[in-house]
Coordinates of C-alpha atoms and ligand atoms in Angstrom, one line a residue:
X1 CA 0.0 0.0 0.0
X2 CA 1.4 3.3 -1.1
X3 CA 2.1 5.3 1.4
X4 CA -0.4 8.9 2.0
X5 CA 2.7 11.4 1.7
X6 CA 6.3 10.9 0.5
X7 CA 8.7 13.8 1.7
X8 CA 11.7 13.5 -0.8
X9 CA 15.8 14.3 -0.4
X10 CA 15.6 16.9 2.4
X11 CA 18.1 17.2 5.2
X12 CA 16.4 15.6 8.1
X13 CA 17.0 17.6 11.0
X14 CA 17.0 15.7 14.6
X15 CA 18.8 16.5 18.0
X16 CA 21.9 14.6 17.3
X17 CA 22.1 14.3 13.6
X18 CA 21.4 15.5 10.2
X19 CA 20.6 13.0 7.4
X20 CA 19.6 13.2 3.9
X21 CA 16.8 10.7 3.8
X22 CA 12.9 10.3 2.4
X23 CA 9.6 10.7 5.0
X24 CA 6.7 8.2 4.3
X25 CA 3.6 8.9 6.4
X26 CA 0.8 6.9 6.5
X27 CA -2.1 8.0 8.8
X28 CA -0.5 11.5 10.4
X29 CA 2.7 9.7 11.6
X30 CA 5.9 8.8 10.5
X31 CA 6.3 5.2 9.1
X32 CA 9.6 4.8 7.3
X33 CA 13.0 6.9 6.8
X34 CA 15.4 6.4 4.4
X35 CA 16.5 7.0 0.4
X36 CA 14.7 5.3 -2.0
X37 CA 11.3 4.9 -0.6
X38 CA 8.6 3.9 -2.4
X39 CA 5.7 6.4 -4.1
X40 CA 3.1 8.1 -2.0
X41 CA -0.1 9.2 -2.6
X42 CA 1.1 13.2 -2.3
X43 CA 4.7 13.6 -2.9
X44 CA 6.8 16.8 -1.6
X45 CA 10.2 17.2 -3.3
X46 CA 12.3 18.6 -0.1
X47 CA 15.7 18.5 -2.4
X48 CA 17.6 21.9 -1.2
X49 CA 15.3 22.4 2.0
X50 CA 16.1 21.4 5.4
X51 CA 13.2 19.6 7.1
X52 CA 13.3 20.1 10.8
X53 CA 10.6 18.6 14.0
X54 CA 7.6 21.3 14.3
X55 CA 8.5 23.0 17.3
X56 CA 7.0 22.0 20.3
X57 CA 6.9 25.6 22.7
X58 CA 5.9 24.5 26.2
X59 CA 5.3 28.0 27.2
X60 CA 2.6 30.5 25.5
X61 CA 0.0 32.5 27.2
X62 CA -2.8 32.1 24.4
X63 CA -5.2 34.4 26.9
X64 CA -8.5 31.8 26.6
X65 CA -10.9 32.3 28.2
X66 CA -10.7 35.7 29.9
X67 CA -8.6 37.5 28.0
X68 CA -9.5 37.2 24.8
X69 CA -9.2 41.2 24.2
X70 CA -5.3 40.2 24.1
X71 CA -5.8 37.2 22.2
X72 CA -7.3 33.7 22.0
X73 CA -7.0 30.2 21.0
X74 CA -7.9 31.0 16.9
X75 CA -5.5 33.4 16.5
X76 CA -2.9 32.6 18.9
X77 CA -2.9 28.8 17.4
X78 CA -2.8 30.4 13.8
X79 CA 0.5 32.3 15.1
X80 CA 2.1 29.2 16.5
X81 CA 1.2 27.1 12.5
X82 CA 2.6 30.3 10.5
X83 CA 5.8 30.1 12.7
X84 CA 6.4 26.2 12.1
X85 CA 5.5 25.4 16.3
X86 CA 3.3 22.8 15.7
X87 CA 2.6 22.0 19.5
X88 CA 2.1 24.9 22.2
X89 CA 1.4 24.7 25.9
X90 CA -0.6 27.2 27.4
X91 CA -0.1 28.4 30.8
X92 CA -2.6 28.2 33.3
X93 CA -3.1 32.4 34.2
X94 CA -6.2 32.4 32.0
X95 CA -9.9 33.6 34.0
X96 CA -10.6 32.2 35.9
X97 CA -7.2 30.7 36.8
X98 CA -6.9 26.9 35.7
X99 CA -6.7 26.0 39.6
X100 CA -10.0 23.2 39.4
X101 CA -10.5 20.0 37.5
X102 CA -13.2 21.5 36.9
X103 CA -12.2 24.5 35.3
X104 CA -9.4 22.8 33.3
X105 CA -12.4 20.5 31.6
X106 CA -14.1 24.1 31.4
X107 CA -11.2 25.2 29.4
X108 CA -10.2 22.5 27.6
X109 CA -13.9 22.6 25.9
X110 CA -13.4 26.2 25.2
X111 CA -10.5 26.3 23.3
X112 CA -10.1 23.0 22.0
X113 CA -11.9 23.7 18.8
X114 CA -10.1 26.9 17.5
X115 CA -6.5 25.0 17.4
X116 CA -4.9 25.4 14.5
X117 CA -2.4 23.0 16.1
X118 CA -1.8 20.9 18.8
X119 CA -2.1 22.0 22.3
X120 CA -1.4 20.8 25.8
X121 CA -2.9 22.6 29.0
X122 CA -1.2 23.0 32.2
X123 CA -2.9 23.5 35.7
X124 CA -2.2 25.7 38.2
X125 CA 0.1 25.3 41.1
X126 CA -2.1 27.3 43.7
X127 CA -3.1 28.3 47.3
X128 CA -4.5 25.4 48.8
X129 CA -5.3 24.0 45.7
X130 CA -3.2 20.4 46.5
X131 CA -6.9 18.5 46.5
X132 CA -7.8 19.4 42.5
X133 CA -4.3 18.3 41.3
X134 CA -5.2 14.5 40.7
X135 CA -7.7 15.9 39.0
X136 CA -5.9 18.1 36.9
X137 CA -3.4 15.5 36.0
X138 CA -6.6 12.5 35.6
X139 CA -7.9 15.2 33.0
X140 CA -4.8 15.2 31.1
X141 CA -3.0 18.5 32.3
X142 CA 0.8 18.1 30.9
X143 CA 2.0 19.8 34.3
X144 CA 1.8 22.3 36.6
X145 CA 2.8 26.4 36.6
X146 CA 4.1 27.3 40.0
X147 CA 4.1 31.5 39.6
X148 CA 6.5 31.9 42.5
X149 CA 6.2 36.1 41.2
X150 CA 3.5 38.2 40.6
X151 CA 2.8 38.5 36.6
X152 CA -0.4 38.8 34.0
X153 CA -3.5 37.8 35.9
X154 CA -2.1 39.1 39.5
X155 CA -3.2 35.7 41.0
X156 CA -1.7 35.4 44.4
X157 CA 1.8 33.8 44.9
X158 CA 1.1 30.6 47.3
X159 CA 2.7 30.9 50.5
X160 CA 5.6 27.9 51.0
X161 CA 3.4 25.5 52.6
X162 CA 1.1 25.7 49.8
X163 CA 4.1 25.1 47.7
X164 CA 5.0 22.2 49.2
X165 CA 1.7 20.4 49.3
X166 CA 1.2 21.2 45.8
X167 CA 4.7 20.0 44.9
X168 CA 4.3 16.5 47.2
X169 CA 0.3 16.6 45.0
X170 CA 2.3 16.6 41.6
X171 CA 5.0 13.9 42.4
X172 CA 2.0 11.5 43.5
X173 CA 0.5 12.0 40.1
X174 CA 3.7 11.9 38.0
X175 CA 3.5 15.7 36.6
X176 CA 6.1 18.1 36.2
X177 CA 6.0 21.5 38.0
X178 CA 7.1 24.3 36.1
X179 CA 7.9 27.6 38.2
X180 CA 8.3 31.1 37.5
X181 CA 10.8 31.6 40.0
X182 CA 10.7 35.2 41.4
X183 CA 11.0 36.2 45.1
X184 CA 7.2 38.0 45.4
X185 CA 7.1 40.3 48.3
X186 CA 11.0 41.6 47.9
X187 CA 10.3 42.5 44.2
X188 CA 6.9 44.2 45.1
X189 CA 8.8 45.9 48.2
X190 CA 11.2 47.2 45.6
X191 CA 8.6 48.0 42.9
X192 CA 6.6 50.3 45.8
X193 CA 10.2 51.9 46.7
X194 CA 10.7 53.1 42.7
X195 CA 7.3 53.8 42.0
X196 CA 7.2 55.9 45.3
X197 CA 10.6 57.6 44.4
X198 CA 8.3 59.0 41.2
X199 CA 10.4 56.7 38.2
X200 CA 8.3 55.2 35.3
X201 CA 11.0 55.1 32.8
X202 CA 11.2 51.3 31.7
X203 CA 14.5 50.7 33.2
X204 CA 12.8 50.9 37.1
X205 CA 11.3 47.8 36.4
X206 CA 14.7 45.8 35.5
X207 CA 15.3 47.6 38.8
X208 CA 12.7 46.2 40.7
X209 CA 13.5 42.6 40.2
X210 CA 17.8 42.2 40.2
X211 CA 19.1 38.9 39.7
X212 CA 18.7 37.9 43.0
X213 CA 15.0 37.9 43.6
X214 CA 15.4 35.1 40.8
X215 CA 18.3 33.3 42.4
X216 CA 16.6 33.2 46.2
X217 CA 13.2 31.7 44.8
X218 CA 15.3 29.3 42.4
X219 CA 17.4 28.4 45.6
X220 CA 13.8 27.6 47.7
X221 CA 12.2 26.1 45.3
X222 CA 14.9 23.4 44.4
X223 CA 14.9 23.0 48.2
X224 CA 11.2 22.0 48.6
X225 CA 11.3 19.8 45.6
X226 CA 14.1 17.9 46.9
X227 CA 12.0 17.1 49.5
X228 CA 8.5 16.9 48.6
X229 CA 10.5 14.6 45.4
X230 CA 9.1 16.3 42.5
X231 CA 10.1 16.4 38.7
X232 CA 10.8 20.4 38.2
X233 CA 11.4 23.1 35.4
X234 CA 12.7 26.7 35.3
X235 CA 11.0 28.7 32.9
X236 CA 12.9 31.3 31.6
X237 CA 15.7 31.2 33.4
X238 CA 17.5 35.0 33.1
X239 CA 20.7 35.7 34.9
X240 CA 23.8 34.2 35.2
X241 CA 23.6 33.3 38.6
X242 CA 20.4 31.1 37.7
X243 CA 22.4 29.6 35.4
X244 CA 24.8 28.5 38.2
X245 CA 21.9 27.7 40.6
X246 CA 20.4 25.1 38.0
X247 CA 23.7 23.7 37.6
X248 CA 24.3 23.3 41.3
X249 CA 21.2 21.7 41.6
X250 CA 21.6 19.2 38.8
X251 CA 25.3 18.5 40.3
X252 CA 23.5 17.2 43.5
X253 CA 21.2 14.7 41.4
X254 CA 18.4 16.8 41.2
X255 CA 15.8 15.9 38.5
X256 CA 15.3 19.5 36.6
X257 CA 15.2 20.8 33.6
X258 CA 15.8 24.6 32.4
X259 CA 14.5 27.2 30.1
X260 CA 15.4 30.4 28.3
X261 CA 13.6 33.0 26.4
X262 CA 14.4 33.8 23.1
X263 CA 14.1 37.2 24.3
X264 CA 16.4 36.6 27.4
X265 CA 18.8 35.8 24.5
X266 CA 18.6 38.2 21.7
X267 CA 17.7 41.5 23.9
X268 CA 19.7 43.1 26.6
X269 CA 19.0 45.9 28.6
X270 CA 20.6 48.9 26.0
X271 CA 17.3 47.3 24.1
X272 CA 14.8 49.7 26.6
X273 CA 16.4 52.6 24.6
X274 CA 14.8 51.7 21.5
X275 CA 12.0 49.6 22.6
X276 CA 10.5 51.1 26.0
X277 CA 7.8 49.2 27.4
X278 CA 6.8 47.2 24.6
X279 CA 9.9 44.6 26.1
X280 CA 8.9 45.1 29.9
X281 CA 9.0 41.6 30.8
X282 CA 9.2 39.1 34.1
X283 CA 11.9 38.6 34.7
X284 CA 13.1 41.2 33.0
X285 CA 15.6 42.1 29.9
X286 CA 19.1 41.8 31.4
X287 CA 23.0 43.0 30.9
X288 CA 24.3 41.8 28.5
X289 CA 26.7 39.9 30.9
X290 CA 23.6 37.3 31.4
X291 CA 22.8 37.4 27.9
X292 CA 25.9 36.0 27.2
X293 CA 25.8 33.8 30.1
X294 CA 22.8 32.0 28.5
X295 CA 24.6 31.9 25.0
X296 CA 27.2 29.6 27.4
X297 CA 24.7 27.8 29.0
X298 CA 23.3 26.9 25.5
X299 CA 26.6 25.9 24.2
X300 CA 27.7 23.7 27.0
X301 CA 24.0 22.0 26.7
X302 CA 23.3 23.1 30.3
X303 CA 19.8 24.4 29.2
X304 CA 17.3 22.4 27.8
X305 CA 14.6 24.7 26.3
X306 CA 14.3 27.6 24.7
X307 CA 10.4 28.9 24.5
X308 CA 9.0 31.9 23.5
X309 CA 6.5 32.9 26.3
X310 CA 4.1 34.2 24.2
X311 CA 2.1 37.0 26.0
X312 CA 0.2 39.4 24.2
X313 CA -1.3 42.3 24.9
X314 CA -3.6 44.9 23.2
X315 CA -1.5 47.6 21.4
X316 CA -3.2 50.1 23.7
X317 CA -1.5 48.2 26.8
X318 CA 1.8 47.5 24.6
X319 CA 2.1 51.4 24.2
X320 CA 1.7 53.0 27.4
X321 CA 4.2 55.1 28.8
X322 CA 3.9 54.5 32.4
X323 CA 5.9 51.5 33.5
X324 CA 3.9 50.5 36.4
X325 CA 0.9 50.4 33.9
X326 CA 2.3 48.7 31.1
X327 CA 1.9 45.3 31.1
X328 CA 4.2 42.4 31.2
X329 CA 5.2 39.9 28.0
X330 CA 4.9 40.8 23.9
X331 CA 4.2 38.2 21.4
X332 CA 6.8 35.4 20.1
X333 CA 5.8 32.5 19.1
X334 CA 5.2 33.3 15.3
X335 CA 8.8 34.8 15.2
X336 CA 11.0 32.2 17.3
X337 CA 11.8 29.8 14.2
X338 CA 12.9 32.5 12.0
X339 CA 14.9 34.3 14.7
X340 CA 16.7 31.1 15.4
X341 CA 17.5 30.0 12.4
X342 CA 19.1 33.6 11.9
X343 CA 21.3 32.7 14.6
X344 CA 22.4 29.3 13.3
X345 CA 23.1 31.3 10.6
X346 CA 25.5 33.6 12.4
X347 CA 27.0 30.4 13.8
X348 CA 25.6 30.8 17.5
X349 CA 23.6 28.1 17.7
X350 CA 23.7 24.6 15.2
X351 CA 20.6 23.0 13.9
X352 CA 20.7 20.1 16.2
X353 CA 20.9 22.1 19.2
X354 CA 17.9 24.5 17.7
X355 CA 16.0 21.3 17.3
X356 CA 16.9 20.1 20.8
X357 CA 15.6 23.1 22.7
X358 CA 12.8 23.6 20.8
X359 CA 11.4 20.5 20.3
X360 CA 13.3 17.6 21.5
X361 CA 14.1 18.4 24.9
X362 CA 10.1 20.1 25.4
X363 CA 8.7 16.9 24.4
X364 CA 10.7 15.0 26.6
X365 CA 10.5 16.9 29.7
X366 CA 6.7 16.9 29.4
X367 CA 6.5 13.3 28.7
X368 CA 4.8 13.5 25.0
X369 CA 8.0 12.2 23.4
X370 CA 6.7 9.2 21.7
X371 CA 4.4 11.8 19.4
X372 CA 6.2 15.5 19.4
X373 CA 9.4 16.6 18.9
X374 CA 11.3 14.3 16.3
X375 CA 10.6 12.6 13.1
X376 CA 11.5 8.6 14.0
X377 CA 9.1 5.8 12.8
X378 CA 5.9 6.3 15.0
X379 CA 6.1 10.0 15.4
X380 CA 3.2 12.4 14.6
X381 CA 4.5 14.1 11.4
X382 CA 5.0 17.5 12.3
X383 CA 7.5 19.3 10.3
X384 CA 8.7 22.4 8.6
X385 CA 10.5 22.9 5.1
X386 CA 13.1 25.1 5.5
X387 CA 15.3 27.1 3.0
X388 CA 18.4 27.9 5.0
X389 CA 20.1 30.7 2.8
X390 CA 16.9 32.7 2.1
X391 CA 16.7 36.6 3.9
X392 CA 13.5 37.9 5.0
X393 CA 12.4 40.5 7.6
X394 CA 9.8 40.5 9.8
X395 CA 7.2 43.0 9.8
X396 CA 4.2 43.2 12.4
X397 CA 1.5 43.3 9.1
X398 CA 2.1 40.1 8.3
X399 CA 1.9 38.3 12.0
X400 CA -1.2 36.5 12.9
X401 CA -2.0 37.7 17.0
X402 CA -5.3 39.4 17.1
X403 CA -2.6 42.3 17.8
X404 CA 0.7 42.1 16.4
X405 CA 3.2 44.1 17.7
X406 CA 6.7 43.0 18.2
X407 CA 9.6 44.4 19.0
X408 CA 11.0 42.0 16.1
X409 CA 9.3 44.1 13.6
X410 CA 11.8 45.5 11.5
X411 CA 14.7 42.5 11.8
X412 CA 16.6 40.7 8.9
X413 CA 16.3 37.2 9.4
X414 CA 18.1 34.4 7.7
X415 CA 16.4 31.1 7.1
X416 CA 12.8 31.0 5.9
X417 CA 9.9 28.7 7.1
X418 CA 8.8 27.6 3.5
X419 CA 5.8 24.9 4.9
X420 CA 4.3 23.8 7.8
X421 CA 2.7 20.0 8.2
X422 CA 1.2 18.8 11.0
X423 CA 0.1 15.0 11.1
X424 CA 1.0 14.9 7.3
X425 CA -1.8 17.8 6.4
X426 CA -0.3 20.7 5.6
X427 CA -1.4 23.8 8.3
X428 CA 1.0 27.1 6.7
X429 CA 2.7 27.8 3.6
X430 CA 4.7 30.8 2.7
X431 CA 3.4 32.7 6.1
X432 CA -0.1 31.9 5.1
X433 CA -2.4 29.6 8.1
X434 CA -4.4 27.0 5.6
X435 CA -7.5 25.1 6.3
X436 CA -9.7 24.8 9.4
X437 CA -8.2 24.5 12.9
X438 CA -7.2 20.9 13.0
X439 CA -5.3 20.8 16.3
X440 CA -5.4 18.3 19.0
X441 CA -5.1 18.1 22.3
X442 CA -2.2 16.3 23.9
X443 CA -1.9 14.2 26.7
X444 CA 1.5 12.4 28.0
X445 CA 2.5 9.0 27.6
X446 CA 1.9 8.0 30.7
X447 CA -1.5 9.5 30.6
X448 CA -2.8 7.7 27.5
X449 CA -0.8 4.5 28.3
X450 CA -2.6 4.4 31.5
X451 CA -6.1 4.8 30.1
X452 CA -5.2 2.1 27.8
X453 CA -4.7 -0.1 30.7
X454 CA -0.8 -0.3 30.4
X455 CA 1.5 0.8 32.7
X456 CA 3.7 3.9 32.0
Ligands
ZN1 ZN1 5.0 33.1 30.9

């Protein structure tokens, strides 16, 4: 039987190799690799283009329900397709927060129908909220968000018991805790301090939260989990000394994993200049001292995952002048391929690594690895076509958030996304989302294996 799709004589991309081979698919997944193969139905000629993993970005803030004045599932998803991220993972500070079983089946039945691709849903790491997270994770919740600093939403931070039964909750039922790791009260102490001192230039609020509110709730944090025994994850780690904290903590044989921003890595603080507000984000936009920190910590594999943390705004919020009013986050996760490749381009970054961050490593961590994140025989086939030498610049017209303004717009990148497949249909081509929204949600391994009746 022929199979449905035959990718032909592209450079396979993976985490640890490149390989000039053919894709057969057969029913959305991957079922053979290699030269030579046999006619499909639909035939792609790849010769010339490099075909990497879809992107798997375990960290967007697709604002549904509750915010959908900044943006929602449609559009957010459409993003995510015309960028080649052909999984995202939305983070739980939607309205109401996703702190109930309850209201993560609410959510799940209110989004699930505008993805343009797939989609995994995380829970919320609460105040007393220990009793719904069997729930969460029976429902199919990929993990938990621990905001351990005040951000969009302004749900309270749990206090450390809270924390801790959470974190004991989410090693009983096998989920991963992700944390936003920033010390609460010292960086709204020091917030109050500026704002009361009369600044509201865009540099008080890199002020307001130095490296070491990061570092002391990193240094907690790792503490509790070692104890409670639970499976963690630093989103966007941003200094230097983070950095070293993670490595400590992996030194001692703990089980975590660690994230940068592709802002954290392409934007330093001489960027408020030019940018103002529109780049306020938590943590915030560093020296470049950390920036090239996290360049080292790339190279020397020490961090797993680079995500975009997609948070948009309307362009009335992105604009204002007023620090303390503007909000925190901008758009991303349309831009991050492009703005990689441009660096693998310049020789920062190679392909393999690219792919490891932002799709191997992701899908591991979060347990969906026998689907997401790499094209070997059994794989959903999500992929990209990508012409390696090809310049283009990217220009906030042409993004697909309900508002797109990024402070991207303007910037020469190197390496264009040519097509975009998810499970063998194709979802973006050119720039342009195609078809209906044909995402799905995920669940982990563990999750499906055990409704199966196997054992994970
Ligand atoms: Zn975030």
């Amino acid at each position: 039987m022929p199979a449905d799709l035959v990718v032909r004589g592209g450079l396979v991309v993976s985490h640890d190799s490149t390989t000039r081979c053919d894709i057969a698919v057969r029913d959305g997944k991957v079922t053979e690799l290699g030269l030579g193969l046999g006619a499909g139905i639909e035939e792609i000629d790849a010769s010339g283009l490099v075909v990497l993993p879809g992107l798997v970005d375990p960290h967007v803030h697709l604002r549904d329900p509750g915010m959908t004045e900044k943006e929602d599932f449609h559009f957010g998803t459409r993003a995510a397709a015309a960028g080649g991220v052909t999984t995202v993972m939305d983070m739980p500070n939607t309205v109401p927060p996703v702190a109930t079983a309850e209201i993560f089946a609410a959510k799940l039945e209110t989004v699930r129908a505008k993805a343009h691709v797939d989609f995994g849903l995380y829970g919320m790491l609460g105040q007393d909220n220990d009793g719904e997270i069997a729930g969460i994770a029976e429902l199919g919740g990929l993990g938990l968000k621990l905001f351990m600093g005040q951000t969009t939403g302004d749900n309270p931070c749990p206090d450390d018991a809270a924390i801790f039964k959470g974190l004991r909750e989410a090693c009983k039922a096998g989920i991963v805790v992700g944390v936003h790791a920033e010390n609460d009260r010292v960086l709204r102490l020091l917030a109050s301090e500026l704002r009361a001192s009369g600044r509201t230039d865009p540099i008080a609020h890199l002020e307001s939260r130095p490296a070491f509110v990061e570092h002391e709730a990193m240094t907690r944090i790792f503490t509790l989990a070692r104890a409670a025994g639970t499976r963690l994850h630093i989103h966007h780690i941003s200094t230097a000394g983070g950095l070293d904290l993670l490595r400590a903590a992996r030194q001692t044989g703990q089980d975590v994993s660690g994230e940068v921003l592709v802002a954290h890595l392409l934007l330093d603080d001489s960027a408020y200049d030019r940018y103002g507000n529109l780049i306020k984000l938590n943590p915030p936009i560093r020296p470049a001292r950390d920036v090239e920190a996290l360049w080292s910590g790339l190279d020397r594999a020490e961090i797993d995952v680079i995500a975009t943390d997609h948070a948009p705004h309307t362009i009335e919020e992105q604009r204002r002048d007023d620090v303390w009013a503007a909000p925190g986050g901008f758009i991303g996760v349309e831009t991050m391929l492009p703005l990689m490749l441009t660096e693998v381009a310049r020789g920062r970054l190679s392909l393999e690594r690219l792919v490891s961050c932002c799709a191997w490593r992701p899908a591991q961590i979060w347990n969906i690895a026998d689907r997401k994140g790499h094209l070997g025989i059994g794989a959903d086939a999500d992929f990209n076509l990508v012409e390696l030498d090809v310049e283009s610049t990217i220009e906030d017209q042409r993004l697909h958030s309900k508002h797109p303004i990024s402070p991207y717009n303007g910037w020469t990148t190197k390496g264009l996304v040519r097509a975009t497949y998810l499970r063998g249909m194709p979802i973006a081509k050119d720039g342009q989302v195609l078809g209906d929204p044909r995402g799905e949600f995920v669940t982990s391994r563990a999750w499906r294996r055990a409704r199966a009746g196997g054992l994970d």
